[in-house]
mmCIF file of C-alpha atoms in Angstrom:
data_model
loop_
_atom_site.group_PDB
_atom_site.id
_atom_site.type_symbol
_atom_site.label_atom_id
_atom_site.label_comp_id
_atom_site.label_asym_id
_atom_site.label_seq_id
_atom_site.Cartn_x
_atom_site.Cartn_y
_atom_site.Cartn_z
ATOM 1 C CA UNK A 3 75.671 113.128 105.908
ATOM 2 C CA UNK A 4 79.372 112.564 105.571
ATOM 3 C CA UNK A 5 80.895 109.105 106.137
ATOM 4 C CA UNK A 6 84.031 110.800 107.537
ATOM 5 C CA UNK A 7 84.420 110.991 111.276
ATOM 6 C CA UNK A 8 85.699 114.285 112.564
ATOM 7 C CA UNK A 9 89.366 114.141 113.444
ATOM 8 C CA UNK A 10 89.977 110.878 111.606
ATOM 9 C CA UNK A 11 92.075 110.948 108.422
ATOM 10 C CA UNK A 12 90.448 109.511 105.262
ATOM 11 C CA UNK A 13 91.246 105.999 104.484
ATOM 12 C CA UNK A 14 93.898 105.632 101.700
ATOM 13 C CA UNK A 15 92.925 103.274 99.009
ATOM 14 C CA UNK A 16 95.197 100.246 98.698
ATOM 15 C CA UNK A 17 97.053 99.853 95.443
ATOM 16 C CA UNK A 18 96.698 96.011 95.658
ATOM 17 C CA UNK A 19 94.035 94.628 93.366
ATOM 18 C CA UNK A 20 93.209 90.958 93.878
ATOM 19 C CA UNK A 21 92.947 90.212 90.156
ATOM 20 C CA UNK A 22 96.475 91.585 89.614
ATOM 21 C CA UNK A 23 97.846 89.340 92.346
ATOM 22 C CA UNK A 24 96.107 86.326 90.755
ATOM 23 C CA UNK A 25 97.438 87.151 87.355
ATOM 24 C CA UNK A 26 101.012 87.533 88.735
ATOM 25 C CA UNK A 27 100.841 84.188 90.623
ATOM 26 C CA UNK A 28 99.410 82.417 87.469
ATOM 27 C CA UNK A 29 102.173 83.864 85.308
ATOM 28 C CA UNK A 30 104.864 82.669 87.759
ATOM 29 C CA UNK A 31 103.251 79.247 87.870
ATOM 30 C CA UNK A 32 103.435 79.029 84.058
ATOM 31 C CA UNK A 33 107.042 80.021 84.207
ATOM 32 C CA UNK A 34 107.767 77.274 86.733
ATOM 33 C CA UNK A 35 105.962 74.622 84.624
ATOM 34 C CA UNK A 36 107.874 75.820 81.505
ATOM 35 C CA UNK A 37 111.168 75.415 83.364
ATOM 36 C CA UNK A 38 110.289 72.013 84.767
ATOM 37 C CA UNK A 39 108.272 70.496 81.933
ATOM 38 C CA UNK A 40 108.200 72.783 78.966
ATOM 39 C CA UNK A 41 110.207 72.855 75.668
ATOM 40 C CA UNK A 42 112.978 75.292 75.020
ATOM 41 C CA UNK A 43 110.487 76.923 72.567
ATOM 42 C CA UNK A 44 108.007 77.729 75.477
ATOM 43 C CA UNK A 45 110.872 78.913 77.699
ATOM 44 C CA UNK A 46 112.145 81.149 74.874
ATOM 45 C CA UNK A 47 108.669 82.435 74.140
ATOM 46 C CA UNK A 48 108.200 83.424 77.769
ATOM 47 C CA UNK A 49 111.644 85.057 77.989
ATOM 48 C CA UNK A 50 111.124 87.128 74.662
ATOM 49 C CA UNK A 51 107.464 88.073 75.509
ATOM 50 C CA UNK A 52 108.077 89.174 79.096
ATOM 51 C CA UNK A 53 111.396 90.807 77.972
ATOM 52 C CA UNK A 54 109.575 92.769 75.381
ATOM 53 C CA UNK A 55 106.861 93.775 77.893
ATOM 54 C CA UNK A 56 109.410 94.776 80.462
ATOM 55 C CA UNK A 57 111.466 96.864 78.148
ATOM 56 C CA UNK A 58 108.642 98.354 76.230
ATOM 57 C CA UNK A 59 106.727 99.397 79.421
ATOM 58 C CA UNK A 60 109.990 100.708 81.020
ATOM 59 C CA UNK A 61 110.866 102.846 77.910
ATOM 60 C CA UNK A 62 107.313 104.094 77.353
ATOM 61 C CA UNK A 63 106.906 104.947 81.101
ATOM 62 C CA UNK A 64 110.223 106.600 81.243
ATOM 63 C CA UNK A 65 110.324 108.614 78.082
ATOM 64 C CA UNK A 66 106.707 109.241 77.450
ATOM 65 C CA UNK A 67 104.577 109.058 80.664
ATOM 66 C CA UNK A 68 107.109 110.360 83.106
ATOM 67 C CA UNK A 69 107.955 113.688 81.301
ATOM 68 C CA UNK A 70 104.147 114.229 80.712
ATOM 69 C CA UNK A 71 103.397 113.614 84.351
ATOM 70 C CA UNK A 72 106.018 116.085 85.544
ATOM 71 C CA UNK A 73 104.039 118.894 83.699
ATOM 72 C CA UNK A 74 100.548 117.867 84.789
ATOM 73 C CA UNK A 75 98.583 119.665 87.413
ATOM 74 C CA UNK A 76 98.302 118.033 90.684
ATOM 75 C CA UNK A 77 94.680 116.645 90.137
ATOM 76 C CA UNK A 78 95.553 115.143 86.831
ATOM 77 C CA UNK A 79 98.840 113.708 88.240
ATOM 78 C CA UNK A 80 96.874 112.189 90.997
ATOM 79 C CA UNK A 81 94.344 110.560 88.625
ATOM 80 C CA UNK A 82 97.135 109.084 86.369
ATOM 81 C CA UNK A 83 99.318 107.803 89.250
ATOM 82 C CA UNK A 84 96.249 106.442 91.035
ATOM 83 C CA UNK A 85 95.403 104.403 87.872
ATOM 84 C CA UNK A 86 98.959 103.380 86.948
ATOM 85 C CA UNK A 87 100.415 102.218 90.325
ATOM 86 C CA UNK A 88 97.911 99.365 90.935
ATOM 87 C CA UNK A 89 98.381 98.093 87.438
ATOM 88 C CA UNK A 90 102.110 98.210 87.525
ATOM 89 C CA UNK A 91 102.678 97.123 91.210
ATOM 90 C CA UNK A 92 102.629 93.423 90.333
ATOM 91 C CA UNK A 93 103.100 93.596 86.515
ATOM 92 C CA UNK A 94 106.554 94.999 86.497
ATOM 93 C CA UNK A 95 108.114 92.811 89.199
ATOM 94 C CA UNK A 96 106.470 89.779 87.670
ATOM 95 C CA UNK A 97 107.706 90.429 84.051
ATOM 96 C CA UNK A 98 111.203 91.180 85.386
ATOM 97 C CA UNK A 99 111.296 87.958 87.436
ATOM 98 C CA UNK A 100 110.074 85.900 84.487
ATOM 99 C CA UNK A 101 112.403 87.548 81.986
ATOM 100 C CA UNK A 102 115.485 87.008 84.194
ATOM 101 C CA UNK A 103 114.649 83.604 85.409
ATOM 102 C CA UNK A 104 113.700 82.238 81.961
ATOM 103 C CA UNK A 105 116.770 83.923 80.499
ATOM 104 C CA UNK A 106 119.042 82.113 83.075
ATOM 105 C CA UNK A 107 117.484 78.664 82.349
ATOM 106 C CA UNK A 108 117.698 79.289 78.522
ATOM 107 C CA UNK A 109 121.306 80.250 78.808
ATOM 108 C CA UNK A 110 122.004 77.148 80.811
ATOM 109 C CA UNK A 111 120.078 74.821 78.440
ATOM 110 C CA UNK A 112 121.768 76.407 75.407
ATOM 111 C CA UNK A 113 125.276 76.173 76.765
ATOM 112 C CA UNK A 114 125.912 79.965 77.130
ATOM 113 C CA UNK A 115 127.169 79.495 80.846
ATOM 114 C CA UNK A 116 129.824 77.089 79.515
ATOM 115 C CA UNK A 117 131.408 79.342 76.835
ATOM 116 C CA UNK A 118 135.000 80.393 77.237
ATOM 117 C CA UNK A 119 136.516 83.846 77.225
ATOM 118 C CA UNK A 120 136.113 86.343 75.599
ATOM 119 C CA UNK A 121 132.579 85.155 74.811
ATOM 120 C CA UNK A 122 131.712 84.751 78.460
ATOM 121 C CA UNK A 123 131.969 88.550 78.780
ATOM 122 C CA UNK A 124 128.641 88.707 77.078
ATOM 123 C CA UNK A 125 127.153 86.511 79.783
ATOM 124 C CA UNK A 126 128.682 88.679 82.434
ATOM 125 C CA UNK A 127 127.330 91.819 80.627
ATOM 126 C CA UNK A 128 123.788 90.270 80.721
ATOM 127 C CA UNK A 129 124.082 89.405 84.361
ATOM 128 C CA UNK A 130 125.305 92.947 85.401
ATOM 129 C CA UNK A 131 122.588 94.768 83.352
ATOM 130 C CA UNK A 132 119.825 92.545 84.697
ATOM 131 C CA UNK A 133 121.167 93.131 88.218
ATOM 132 C CA UNK A 134 121.201 96.868 87.655
ATOM 133 C CA UNK A 135 117.701 96.804 86.227
ATOM 134 C CA UNK A 136 116.380 94.641 89.154
ATOM 135 C CA UNK A 137 117.940 96.837 91.932
ATOM 136 C CA UNK A 138 116.702 100.010 90.344
ATOM 137 C CA UNK A 139 113.248 98.545 89.684
ATOM 138 C CA UNK A 140 112.571 97.038 92.993
ATOM 139 C CA UNK A 141 114.855 99.114 95.281
ATOM 140 C CA UNK A 142 114.159 102.612 93.759
ATOM 141 C CA UNK A 143 111.298 102.848 91.248
ATOM 142 C CA UNK A 144 108.759 100.588 92.997
ATOM 143 C CA UNK A 145 109.219 102.310 96.397
ATOM 144 C CA UNK A 146 109.113 105.700 94.756
ATOM 145 C CA UNK A 147 105.871 104.831 92.947
ATOM 146 C CA UNK A 148 104.230 103.724 96.119
ATOM 147 C CA UNK A 149 105.471 106.826 97.986
ATOM 148 C CA UNK A 150 103.884 108.984 95.152
ATOM 149 C CA UNK A 151 100.720 106.901 95.214
ATOM 150 C CA UNK A 152 100.278 107.295 98.903
ATOM 151 C CA UNK A 153 101.234 110.962 99.049
ATOM 152 C CA UNK A 154 98.750 111.720 96.210
ATOM 153 C CA UNK A 155 95.976 109.877 98.150
ATOM 154 C CA UNK A 156 96.257 112.622 100.900
ATOM 155 C CA UNK A 157 93.780 115.488 100.886
ATOM 156 C CA UNK A 158 96.591 118.000 100.762
ATOM 157 C CA UNK A 159 99.594 116.296 99.105
ATOM 158 C CA UNK A 160 103.103 117.964 99.546
ATOM 159 C CA UNK A 161 103.841 119.376 96.039
ATOM 160 C CA UNK A 162 107.498 120.023 96.849
ATOM 161 C CA UNK A 163 107.968 116.358 97.931
ATOM 162 C CA UNK A 164 106.186 115.046 94.833
ATOM 163 C CA UNK A 165 108.402 117.311 92.657
ATOM 164 C CA UNK A 166 111.611 115.979 94.237
ATOM 165 C CA UNK A 167 110.352 112.386 93.911
ATOM 166 C CA UNK A 168 109.444 112.974 90.146
ATOM 167 C CA UNK A 169 112.831 114.398 89.380
ATOM 168 C CA UNK A 170 114.681 111.459 91.046
ATOM 169 C CA UNK A 171 112.167 109.039 89.390
ATOM 170 C CA UNK A 172 112.751 110.489 85.867
ATOM 171 C CA UNK A 173 116.653 110.409 86.344
ATOM 172 C CA UNK A 174 116.490 106.784 87.443
ATOM 173 C CA UNK A 175 114.172 105.851 84.493
ATOM 174 C CA UNK A 176 116.565 107.482 82.094
ATOM 175 C CA UNK A 177 119.213 105.083 83.410
ATOM 176 C CA UNK A 178 116.806 102.232 83.349
ATOM 177 C CA UNK A 179 116.051 102.965 79.691
ATOM 178 C CA UNK A 180 119.772 103.073 78.826
ATOM 179 C CA UNK A 181 120.161 99.743 80.477
ATOM 180 C CA UNK A 182 117.166 98.277 78.505
ATOM 181 C CA UNK A 183 118.698 99.281 75.255
ATOM 182 C CA UNK A 184 122.028 97.797 76.420
ATOM 183 C CA UNK A 185 120.348 94.528 77.200
ATOM 184 C CA UNK A 186 118.870 94.463 73.727
ATOM 185 C CA UNK A 187 122.432 94.731 72.358
ATOM 186 C CA UNK A 188 123.586 91.770 74.431
ATOM 187 C CA UNK A 189 120.519 89.667 73.585
ATOM 188 C CA UNK A 190 120.987 90.316 69.883
ATOM 189 C CA UNK A 191 124.517 88.960 70.290
ATOM 190 C CA UNK A 192 123.231 85.935 72.071
ATOM 191 C CA UNK A 193 120.575 85.401 69.375
ATOM 192 C CA UNK A 194 123.058 85.622 66.558
ATOM 193 C CA UNK A 195 125.758 83.518 68.328
ATOM 194 C CA UNK A 196 128.595 84.295 70.597
#
C-alpha cells in the first residue's frame, strides 16, 4: 500500500543535513578562535586553505560540472543536483566567509590596510573582487541551486524552467570563475609584497 495520500503532494526532501550544519558551525568557531587567540600562521593557514577550497570548488563546478549537467537527461540531472546541493549548501558559504574574514584580519595584522597609494589599489581590488564573489554566490548561485533542487524534487519538473536556470547559472559561474582567477592575481601580489 502506498504511503502517499491521494490529493496530497509528495513531501520534498530538505537539503539541510544536520552534520553539515555542525561542520559549518565548528569551522566558524575555529575561525573565531584563530582570530582571537591564534597565531598569524594559523590565520594564514585557514585563509589559504579555505580560499583554495572556495576557488577550486567554484572553478570545478563552473567549468566541469556545470557544462556536464546541462547535457544530462532529467533523471541524471536530478540525481546529481540532489546529491550536490545538500553538500554545498553550507560548505560554500562557510568557506567564503572564512576566506574573506581571515583575509581581512590578516591584511590588518600585516599592515596592508595602512599602505599608501598606489599600493592601496591592490587592497581595493581585493575588496571589490570578494564583494562581487560574495554577492554572486549568496545572491544568485545559492538561490538558483535551491530553486533547481526543489524543482527537481517535483514528480514532473518543468524542463523549460530548469533549462533557463541552468543557462543563467552557467553564465554567472563563468563570471565567478573569472573573479576567482583575478583574486589569485591580487593574492599573489600580496604574497610577494606590495
